[in-house]
Amino acid sequence: MRNTPIRSLMWLPLLAVLAVLPGCIVHGEDDWYDDDDDICYCSSDKDCSPGESCRSGVCRTVPPGSGGCSSSLDCPGSQICINSVCSQFCSRDSDCGSGQRCDDHYCVGNGGTRPDAGADGGTRPDSGTDGGTRPDAGSDGGTRPDAGVDGGSPLQCRVNMDCGAGNYCINSQCIRGCYDDSWCDAKDTCVSGLCRPRPVDPNTCSTAADCSGGKDCVDGQCRAACDSTTQCPDDYSCQIGYCMPIPDGGQCRANCECPAGQVCFNGQCKPPQPDPGQTCVANCDCPSGEVCTNGYCRPPAPPPPPPDAGTGTACEANCDCPSGQVCSNGQCKVPSPPPVQDAGTSTPVCRADCECPSGQVCTDGVCKPVNTGSGNSCQATCECPAGERCIDNVCWL
């Protein structure tokens, strides 16, 4: 009879060894498992098998043809740079190329399998080590070493004269003098007249190993994975599966991509504009008590003062009154508008038929009588039926 408890105990030594090996860590509830259900957790690409990349803490198959990158500018089309690999964002398998599938919103090679926990034999280096090959981030090859990052190299100077004109001997090392950043190397900045190493942006990265808190390296910056904007900090939105910053006034596609209190208007994040109100052509298009002003229904403007309203200032002549007023009956007043000259041909100006008197219509901005005649086209009255006249090339009754 099979003794399951004893058999399980036999595997404990092996499991203990696997638990301390670097690289892939397989989570399973039993000592026998199906390879298809194994998940390879990682902190850098070094924890994954060849042809895979570490993303969101899991080894993912790199699609064929995905090039290396340091920023999304290195990637073709709409691909973005994630952990130094050009990746294509997707929502379904049809968004990916031939031989690929959509896995966790990114195209991966179809048929790729995640490595078994023991597949690398414990040979992968720990994600936090670099074999001692990486130079110190603060060194510059010894040409202008900083006192704090030289690591005990031989003395380079004793006095300023040992460093050349414009340079200074500080802690036995030559430091370049400067007036502004243009005097320094690209990786240095001018601080108190000395070229010093620029502070390292803690969010800058090349791979996920450079990030903390399970973040991935997206386009050279550490970004947290997300499913919705509610999982992101303020002024960030969930885009392409990661919390991405929203620049003030930056490009947007929806209101959720804008900072709080702003809306997306014509691709730009802007403060919301007040509702312009109901559109109109004429006053009759507006609710009662409103008038049509510049195409929108608005409350009517206050009526102008009557023509004889004045300031009350006593006067004897126009020159005694403020500009725009005249002296009338010993008081400064606004002059009355000149009378409209009516030659018998003027008609009310209109924008819609409802603004014309009964029996008239708005034609070319002018109220005109409704034509009850034939309406035939004409050049002269003799071309119209009896009793009609040719007006504006139309026969009128």
Tab-separated table of C-alpha atoms in Angstrom:
chain	number	residue	atom	x	y	z
A	1	MET	CA	0.000	0.000	0.000
A	2	ARG	CA	1.271	3.449	-0.853
A	3	ASN	CA	2.215	5.449	2.228
A	4	THR	CA	1.564	9.052	1.164
A	5	PRO	CA	2.723	10.787	4.376
A	6	ILE	CA	6.085	8.920	4.395
A	7	ARG	CA	6.552	9.587	0.674
A	8	SER	CA	5.951	13.289	1.182
A	9	LEU	CA	8.540	13.458	3.948
A	10	MET	CA	11.127	11.974	1.590
A	11	TRP	CA	10.898	15.090	-0.564
A	12	LEU	CA	11.512	17.582	2.241
A	13	PRO	CA	15.324	17.692	1.841
A	14	LEU	CA	15.008	18.398	-1.888
A	15	LEU	CA	12.406	21.111	-1.318
A	16	ALA	CA	14.647	22.725	1.266
A	17	VAL	CA	17.470	22.903	-1.283
A	18	LEU	CA	15.196	24.372	-3.966
A	19	ALA	CA	13.981	26.993	-1.533
A	20	VAL	CA	17.436	28.569	-1.204
A	21	LEU	CA	18.505	28.318	-4.845
A	22	PRO	CA	18.513	31.607	-6.739
A	23	GLY	CA	16.443	32.041	-9.844
A	24	CYS	CA	13.036	30.564	-10.490
A	25	ILE	CA	10.747	29.813	-7.526
A	26	VAL	CA	7.866	27.399	-8.136
A	27	HIS	CA	4.786	27.576	-5.915
A	28	GLY	CA	2.859	24.298	-5.622
A	29	GLU	CA	0.705	22.590	-3.049
A	30	ASP	CA	1.987	19.086	-3.791
A	31	ASP	CA	5.349	17.530	-4.518
A	32	TRP	CA	3.958	16.274	-7.847
A	33	TYR	CA	2.755	19.009	-10.151
A	34	ASP	CA	1.846	19.837	-13.741
A	35	ASP	CA	4.479	21.928	-15.524
A	36	ASP	CA	1.752	24.024	-17.167
A	37	ASP	CA	0.669	25.347	-13.767
A	38	ASP	CA	4.141	26.353	-12.603
A	39	ILE	CA	4.817	30.083	-12.261
A	40	CYS	CA	8.381	31.362	-12.408
A	41	TYR	CA	8.665	34.390	-10.104
A	42	CYS	CA	11.580	36.753	-10.700
A	43	SER	CA	13.141	40.058	-9.773
A	44	SER	CA	15.277	40.507	-12.910
A	45	ASP	CA	15.827	38.948	-16.334
A	46	LYS	CA	18.677	36.922	-14.833
A	47	ASP	CA	16.099	34.862	-12.946
A	48	CYS	CA	14.485	33.741	-16.221
A	49	SER	CA	15.468	31.283	-18.933
A	50	PRO	CA	16.934	32.482	-22.240
A	51	GLY	CA	14.227	33.970	-24.414
A	52	GLU	CA	12.259	35.268	-21.434
A	53	SER	CA	12.002	38.608	-19.666
A	54	CYS	CA	10.979	39.459	-16.096
A	55	ARG	CA	7.793	41.566	-16.050
A	56	SER	CA	5.512	42.168	-13.060
A	57	GLY	CA	7.568	39.628	-11.116
A	58	VAL	CA	6.872	36.812	-13.592
A	59	CYS	CA	9.036	35.397	-16.386
A	60	ARG	CA	7.361	36.103	-19.746
A	61	THR	CA	8.297	34.684	-23.135
A	62	VAL	CA	9.880	37.361	-25.351
A	63	PRO	CA	8.237	37.392	-28.814
A	64	PRO	CA	10.604	36.727	-31.727
A	65	GLY	CA	12.056	39.893	-33.177
A	66	SER	CA	11.642	41.961	-29.999
A	67	GLY	CA	14.722	44.144	-29.890
A	68	GLY	CA	16.564	45.511	-26.879
A	69	CYS	CA	15.879	49.087	-25.879
A	70	SER	CA	16.699	51.799	-23.382
A	71	SER	CA	13.566	53.869	-24.126
A	72	SER	CA	10.403	53.552	-26.211
A	73	LEU	CA	12.097	55.616	-28.933
A	74	ASP	CA	14.200	52.515	-29.660
A	75	CYS	CA	11.064	50.431	-30.352
A	76	PRO	CA	9.113	50.202	-33.627
A	77	GLY	CA	5.525	51.350	-34.047
A	78	SER	CA	3.429	51.507	-30.890
A	79	GLN	CA	5.687	49.230	-28.826
A	80	ILE	CA	7.049	50.466	-25.500
A	81	CYS	CA	10.270	49.673	-23.686
A	82	ILE	CA	9.672	47.481	-20.606
A	83	ASN	CA	12.704	46.076	-18.783
A	84	SER	CA	14.907	46.746	-21.835
A	85	VAL	CA	12.596	44.716	-24.142
A	86	CYS	CA	10.280	46.215	-26.792
A	87	SER	CA	6.766	45.068	-25.846
A	88	GLN	CA	3.429	45.360	-27.667
A	89	PHE	CA	0.372	46.242	-25.555
A	90	CYS	CA	-2.750	44.195	-26.368
A	91	SER	CA	-6.312	43.461	-25.288
A	92	ARG	CA	-6.850	40.213	-27.193
A	93	ASP	CA	-4.841	37.665	-29.198
A	94	SER	CA	-5.899	39.294	-32.477
A	95	ASP	CA	-3.917	42.414	-31.465
A	96	CYS	CA	-0.674	40.400	-31.672
A	97	GLY	CA	1.339	39.173	-34.600
A	98	SER	CA	1.458	35.711	-36.084
A	99	GLY	CA	2.612	33.079	-33.632
A	100	GLN	CA	1.908	35.302	-30.601
A	101	ARG	CA	-0.815	35.514	-27.968
A	102	CYS	CA	-1.999	38.226	-25.563
A	103	ASP	CA	-0.840	37.404	-22.027
A	104	ASP	CA	-1.576	39.917	-19.249
A	105	HIS	CA	-2.139	42.703	-21.826
A	106	TYR	CA	1.171	42.090	-23.649
A	107	CYS	CA	2.020	40.017	-26.707
A	108	VAL	CA	4.205	36.993	-25.934
A	109	GLY	CA	5.506	34.128	-28.029
A	110	ASN	CA	2.822	31.488	-28.497
A	111	GLY	CA	3.560	28.125	-26.988
A	112	GLY	CA	6.282	29.397	-24.661
A	113	THR	CA	6.489	27.490	-21.373
A	114	ARG	CA	7.720	28.774	-18.061
A	115	PRO	CA	10.885	27.069	-16.780
A	116	ASP	CA	10.850	24.406	-14.121
A	117	ALA	CA	12.266	25.365	-10.726
A	118	GLY	CA	15.244	23.091	-11.152
A	119	ALA	CA	15.887	23.778	-14.807
A	120	ASP	CA	18.808	26.119	-14.197
A	121	GLY	CA	20.543	23.958	-11.633
A	122	GLY	CA	21.044	26.980	-9.409
A	123	THR	CA	23.495	28.587	-11.820
A	124	ARG	CA	21.718	31.927	-12.257
A	125	PRO	CA	23.262	34.716	-10.175
A	126	ASP	CA	21.199	36.413	-7.527
A	127	SER	CA	19.171	39.319	-8.922
A	128	GLY	CA	20.847	41.747	-6.582
A	129	THR	CA	24.437	40.992	-7.708
A	130	ASP	CA	26.283	42.040	-10.821
A	131	GLY	CA	29.387	39.932	-10.446
A	132	GLY	CA	31.402	42.980	-9.486
A	133	THR	CA	31.586	44.186	-13.069
A	134	ARG	CA	29.482	47.328	-12.788
A	135	PRO	CA	31.435	50.527	-12.089
A	136	ASP	CA	30.495	52.720	-9.171
A	137	ALA	CA	27.652	55.046	-10.200
A	138	GLY	CA	29.543	58.074	-8.957
A	139	SER	CA	32.899	57.455	-10.676
A	140	ASP	CA	33.938	59.069	-13.929
A	141	GLY	CA	36.904	56.974	-14.911
A	142	GLY	CA	39.361	58.848	-12.736
A	143	THR	CA	39.564	61.951	-14.927
A	144	ARG	CA	37.804	64.224	-12.439
A	145	PRO	CA	37.100	61.999	-9.422
A	146	ASP	CA	34.856	63.092	-6.616
A	147	ALA	CA	36.382	62.879	-3.164
A	148	GLY	CA	33.655	60.559	-1.922
A	149	VAL	CA	33.622	57.998	-4.743
A	150	ASP	CA	37.247	57.387	-5.702
A	151	GLY	CA	37.579	54.311	-3.515
A	152	GLY	CA	41.066	55.027	-2.238
A	153	SER	CA	42.933	55.725	-5.465
A	154	PRO	CA	46.428	57.315	-5.251
A	155	LEU	CA	46.616	60.999	-4.408
A	156	GLN	CA	46.108	63.227	-7.412
A	157	CYS	CA	46.937	66.613	-5.923
A	158	ARG	CA	48.225	68.460	-2.876
A	159	VAL	CA	47.462	72.044	-3.871
A	160	ASN	CA	45.231	73.724	-6.438
A	161	MET	CA	48.195	74.334	-8.735
A	162	ASP	CA	48.491	70.571	-9.235
A	163	CYS	CA	45.052	70.557	-10.923
A	164	GLY	CA	45.503	73.278	-13.537
A	165	ALA	CA	43.875	76.665	-13.961
A	166	GLY	CA	40.263	76.830	-12.844
A	167	ASN	CA	40.329	73.529	-10.939
A	168	TYR	CA	40.571	72.858	-7.208
A	169	CYS	CA	42.318	70.306	-5.034
A	170	ILE	CA	39.744	68.957	-2.572
A	171	ASN	CA	40.575	65.987	-0.338
A	172	SER	CA	43.613	65.262	-2.514
A	173	GLN	CA	41.523	65.014	-5.678
A	174	CYS	CA	41.173	67.497	-8.553
A	175	ILE	CA	37.677	68.930	-8.967
A	176	ARG	CA	36.790	71.111	-11.940
A	177	GLY	CA	35.623	74.645	-11.181
A	178	CYS	CA	32.544	75.993	-12.941
A	179	TYR	CA	30.256	78.963	-13.468
A	180	ASP	CA	27.224	76.981	-14.630
A	181	ASP	CA	26.342	73.469	-15.809
A	182	SER	CA	27.746	74.116	-19.303
A	183	TRP	CA	31.249	74.041	-17.786
A	184	CYS	CA	30.747	70.480	-16.490
A	185	ASP	CA	30.418	67.056	-18.078
A	186	ALA	CA	26.902	65.873	-18.962
A	187	LYS	CA	26.671	63.698	-15.849
A	188	ASP	CA	27.785	66.520	-13.536
A	189	THR	CA	26.157	69.726	-12.323
A	190	CYS	CA	27.659	72.983	-11.071
A	191	VAL	CA	27.233	73.290	-7.297
A	192	SER	CA	28.817	76.226	-5.433
A	193	GLY	CA	31.392	76.695	-8.199
A	194	LEU	CA	32.368	73.013	-8.395
A	195	CYS	CA	31.345	70.294	-10.862
A	196	ARG	CA	29.710	67.582	-8.768
A	197	PRO	CA	27.919	64.353	-9.866
A	198	ARG	CA	24.230	64.849	-10.554
A	199	PRO	CA	21.904	63.236	-8.022
A	200	VAL	CA	20.709	59.896	-9.311
A	201	ASP	CA	16.983	59.787	-10.055
A	202	PRO	CA	15.716	56.891	-7.906
A	203	ASN	CA	13.049	56.190	-10.509
A	204	THR	CA	15.516	55.739	-13.393
A	205	CYS	CA	16.034	52.142	-14.460
A	206	SER	CA	17.180	49.774	-17.175
A	207	THR	CA	15.538	46.572	-15.946
A	208	ALA	CA	13.095	45.559	-13.208
A	209	ALA	CA	16.092	44.766	-10.971
A	210	ASP	CA	16.691	48.533	-10.697
A	211	CYS	CA	13.174	49.066	-9.271
A	212	SER	CA	11.720	48.294	-5.874
A	213	GLY	CA	8.294	47.269	-4.672
A	214	GLY	CA	7.628	44.888	-7.577
A	215	LYS	CA	7.659	47.695	-10.178
A	216	ASP	CA	8.715	47.209	-13.797
A	217	CYS	CA	11.042	49.360	-15.858
A	218	VAL	CA	8.820	51.082	-18.441
A	219	ASP	CA	10.511	53.443	-20.879
A	220	GLY	CA	13.419	53.969	-18.481
A	221	GLN	CA	11.239	54.707	-15.415
A	222	CYS	CA	10.029	52.433	-12.602
A	223	ARG	CA	6.252	52.029	-12.927
A	224	ALA	CA	3.718	50.101	-10.838
A	225	ALA	CA	1.370	47.706	-12.638
A	226	CYS	CA	-2.366	48.541	-12.499
A	227	ASP	CA	-5.786	47.516	-13.727
A	228	SER	CA	-7.522	50.870	-13.221
A	229	THR	CA	-6.664	54.489	-12.406
A	230	THR	CA	-8.072	54.032	-8.888
A	231	GLN	CA	-4.966	51.969	-8.094
A	232	CYS	CA	-2.622	54.831	-9.054
A	233	PRO	CA	-1.467	57.870	-7.027
A	234	ASP	CA	-2.900	61.313	-7.630
A	235	ASP	CA	-1.896	62.861	-10.973
A	236	TYR	CA	-1.296	59.359	-12.385
A	237	SER	CA	-3.565	57.294	-14.620
A	238	CYS	CA	-3.582	53.620	-15.578
A	239	GLN	CA	-2.284	53.422	-19.142
A	240	ILE	CA	-0.969	50.353	-20.984
A	241	GLY	CA	-1.287	48.453	-17.700
A	242	TYR	CA	0.955	50.784	-15.656
A	243	CYS	CA	0.496	53.915	-13.544
A	244	MET	CA	1.797	56.709	-15.780
A	245	PRO	CA	2.164	60.398	-14.811
A	246	ILE	CA	-0.275	62.925	-16.259
A	247	PRO	CA	1.481	66.214	-17.079
A	248	ASP	CA	-0.515	69.344	-16.339
A	249	GLY	CA	-1.960	70.440	-19.648
A	250	GLY	CA	-0.553	67.305	-21.282
A	251	GLN	CA	-2.131	65.170	-23.952
A	252	CYS	CA	-5.158	63.090	-22.977
A	253	ARG	CA	-7.803	60.828	-24.465
A	254	ALA	CA	-10.349	60.837	-21.633
A	255	ASN	CA	-11.131	62.801	-18.468
A	256	CYS	CA	-9.658	60.036	-16.309
A	257	GLU	CA	-6.223	60.787	-17.780
A	258	CYS	CA	-6.292	64.372	-16.475
A	259	PRO	CA	-5.407	65.694	-12.995
A	260	ALA	CA	-8.234	66.117	-10.522
A	261	GLY	CA	-10.437	69.098	-11.388
A	262	GLN	CA	-9.544	69.048	-15.102
A	263	VAL	CA	-11.211	67.542	-18.164
A	264	CYS	CA	-9.897	66.337	-21.514
A	265	PHE	CA	-10.772	68.935	-24.167
A	266	ASN	CA	-9.390	68.569	-27.712
A	267	GLY	CA	-6.581	66.342	-26.456
A	268	GLN	CA	-5.509	68.744	-23.697
A	269	CYS	CA	-6.177	68.632	-19.951
A	270	LYS	CA	-7.928	71.887	-19.053
A	271	PRO	CA	-10.158	73.258	-16.299
A	272	PRO	CA	-13.810	72.582	-17.127
A	273	GLN	CA	-15.622	75.361	-18.944
A	274	PRO	CA	-19.100	76.460	-17.850
A	275	ASP	CA	-22.014	75.120	-19.886
A	276	PRO	CA	-22.535	77.649	-22.705
A	277	GLY	CA	-26.282	77.042	-22.587
A	278	GLN	CA	-28.899	76.428	-25.252
A	279	THR	CA	-28.008	77.347	-28.819
A	280	CYS	CA	-30.307	79.593	-30.818
A	281	VAL	CA	-30.783	81.552	-34.022
A	282	ALA	CA	-33.413	84.027	-32.813
A	283	ASN	CA	-35.057	85.088	-29.541
A	284	CYS	CA	-38.023	82.831	-30.229
A	285	ASP	CA	-35.684	79.810	-29.914
A	286	CYS	CA	-34.980	80.655	-26.254
A	287	PRO	CA	-36.961	80.039	-23.062
A	288	SER	CA	-39.138	82.826	-21.751
A	289	GLY	CA	-37.103	85.641	-20.229
A	290	GLU	CA	-33.961	84.975	-22.320
A	291	VAL	CA	-32.696	86.387	-25.586
A	292	CYS	CA	-30.424	85.000	-28.297
A	293	THR	CA	-26.955	86.503	-27.900
A	294	ASN	CA	-24.060	85.332	-30.088
A	295	GLY	CA	-25.832	82.058	-30.815
A	296	TYR	CA	-26.657	81.204	-27.171
A	297	CYS	CA	-29.691	81.907	-24.990
A	298	ARG	CA	-28.729	84.450	-22.328
A	299	PRO	CA	-30.570	86.695	-19.851
A	300	PRO	CA	-31.225	90.050	-21.488
A	301	ALA	CA	-28.788	92.846	-20.867
A	302	PRO	CA	-30.028	95.682	-18.648
A	303	PRO	CA	-31.751	98.381	-20.701
A	304	PRO	CA	-29.669	101.424	-21.591
A	305	PRO	CA	-30.417	104.664	-19.760
A	306	PRO	CA	-33.004	106.869	-21.388
A	307	PRO	CA	-31.607	109.372	-23.887
A	308	ASP	CA	-32.224	112.307	-21.593
A	309	ALA	CA	-30.543	110.663	-18.603
A	310	GLY	CA	-27.556	112.717	-17.527
A	311	THR	CA	-25.062	113.011	-14.764
A	312	GLY	CA	-26.881	115.911	-13.230
A	313	THR	CA	-23.830	118.076	-13.760
A	314	ALA	CA	-24.800	121.690	-14.362
A	315	CYS	CA	-23.491	123.130	-17.611
A	316	GLU	CA	-23.639	126.078	-19.898
A	317	ALA	CA	-22.018	124.512	-22.962
A	318	ASN	CA	-21.091	121.032	-24.264
A	319	CYS	CA	-17.482	121.575	-23.239
A	320	ASP	CA	-18.598	121.592	-19.610
A	321	CYS	CA	-19.832	117.951	-19.879
A	322	PRO	CA	-18.006	114.599	-19.827
A	323	SER	CA	-17.089	112.984	-23.119
A	324	GLY	CA	-20.138	111.593	-24.910
A	325	GLN	CA	-22.638	113.993	-23.270
A	326	VAL	CA	-24.085	117.327	-24.308
A	327	CYS	CA	-25.447	120.267	-22.398
A	328	SER	CA	-29.238	120.274	-22.611
A	329	ASN	CA	-31.356	122.662	-20.588
A	330	GLY	CA	-28.408	123.418	-18.286
A	331	GLN	CA	-27.706	119.700	-17.515
A	332	CYS	CA	-25.230	117.234	-19.018
A	333	LYS	CA	-27.115	114.435	-20.772
A	334	VAL	CA	-26.536	111.610	-23.283
A	335	PRO	CA	-27.571	112.925	-26.702
A	336	SER	CA	-30.652	111.381	-28.294
A	337	PRO	CA	-29.962	109.034	-31.238
A	338	PRO	CA	-30.620	110.561	-34.656
A	339	PRO	CA	-34.020	109.727	-36.143
A	340	VAL	CA	-34.125	106.832	-38.592
A	341	GLN	CA	-34.751	108.019	-42.115
A	342	ASP	CA	-37.632	105.951	-43.518
A	343	ALA	CA	-37.896	106.271	-47.279
A	344	GLY	CA	-40.774	103.828	-47.372
A	345	THR	CA	-38.531	100.932	-48.419
A	346	SER	CA	-36.996	99.932	-45.086
A	347	THR	CA	-38.216	96.696	-43.502
A	348	PRO	CA	-37.432	95.045	-40.139
A	349	VAL	CA	-34.131	93.134	-39.909
A	350	CYS	CA	-34.607	89.471	-38.937
A	351	ARG	CA	-32.826	86.166	-38.371
A	352	ALA	CA	-35.868	83.862	-38.348
A	353	ASP	CA	-39.480	84.006	-39.562
A	354	CYS	CA	-40.765	84.288	-35.979
A	355	GLU	CA	-39.172	87.752	-35.740
A	356	CYS	CA	-41.253	89.134	-38.648
A	357	PRO	CA	-44.778	90.603	-38.479
A	358	SER	CA	-47.704	88.394	-39.361
A	359	GLY	CA	-47.906	87.748	-43.093
A	360	GLN	CA	-44.154	88.244	-43.624
A	361	VAL	CA	-41.154	85.882	-43.784
A	362	CYS	CA	-37.441	86.382	-43.121
A	363	THR	CA	-35.681	86.456	-46.498
A	364	ASP	CA	-31.963	87.283	-46.685
A	365	GLY	CA	-32.168	88.867	-43.229
A	366	VAL	CA	-35.107	91.118	-44.107
A	367	CYS	CA	-38.824	90.689	-43.321
A	368	LYS	CA	-40.746	90.508	-46.588
A	369	PRO	CA	-44.387	89.806	-47.389
A	370	VAL	CA	-45.289	86.233	-48.172
A	371	ASN	CA	-45.535	85.842	-51.938
A	372	THR	CA	-49.086	84.890	-52.877
A	373	GLY	CA	-48.366	85.217	-56.561
A	374	SER	CA	-47.170	82.657	-59.070
A	375	GLY	CA	-43.549	82.899	-57.968
A	376	ASN	CA	-42.402	82.560	-61.566
A	377	SER	CA	-38.886	83.650	-62.480
A	378	CYS	CA	-38.834	86.923	-64.388
A	379	GLN	CA	-36.703	89.708	-65.709
A	380	ALA	CA	-39.527	92.232	-66.180
A	381	THR	CA	-43.156	92.654	-65.052
A	382	CYS	CA	-44.410	91.913	-68.551
A	383	GLU	CA	-43.212	88.344	-68.086
A	384	CYS	CA	-45.529	87.824	-65.067
A	385	PRO	CA	-49.219	86.870	-65.080
A	386	ALA	CA	-51.738	89.703	-65.075
A	387	GLY	CA	-51.822	91.634	-61.827
A	388	GLU	CA	-48.334	90.484	-60.718
A	389	ARG	CA	-45.097	92.429	-60.620
A	390	CYS	CA	-41.508	91.322	-61.162
A	391	ILE	CA	-39.680	91.967	-57.898
A	392	ASP	CA	-36.174	90.584	-57.341
A	393	ASN	CA	-36.616	88.389	-60.457
A	394	VAL	CA	-39.733	86.758	-58.962
A	395	CYS	CA	-43.375	87.371	-59.938
A	396	TRP	CA	-45.269	88.791	-56.909
A	397	LEU	CA	-48.964	89.499	-56.521
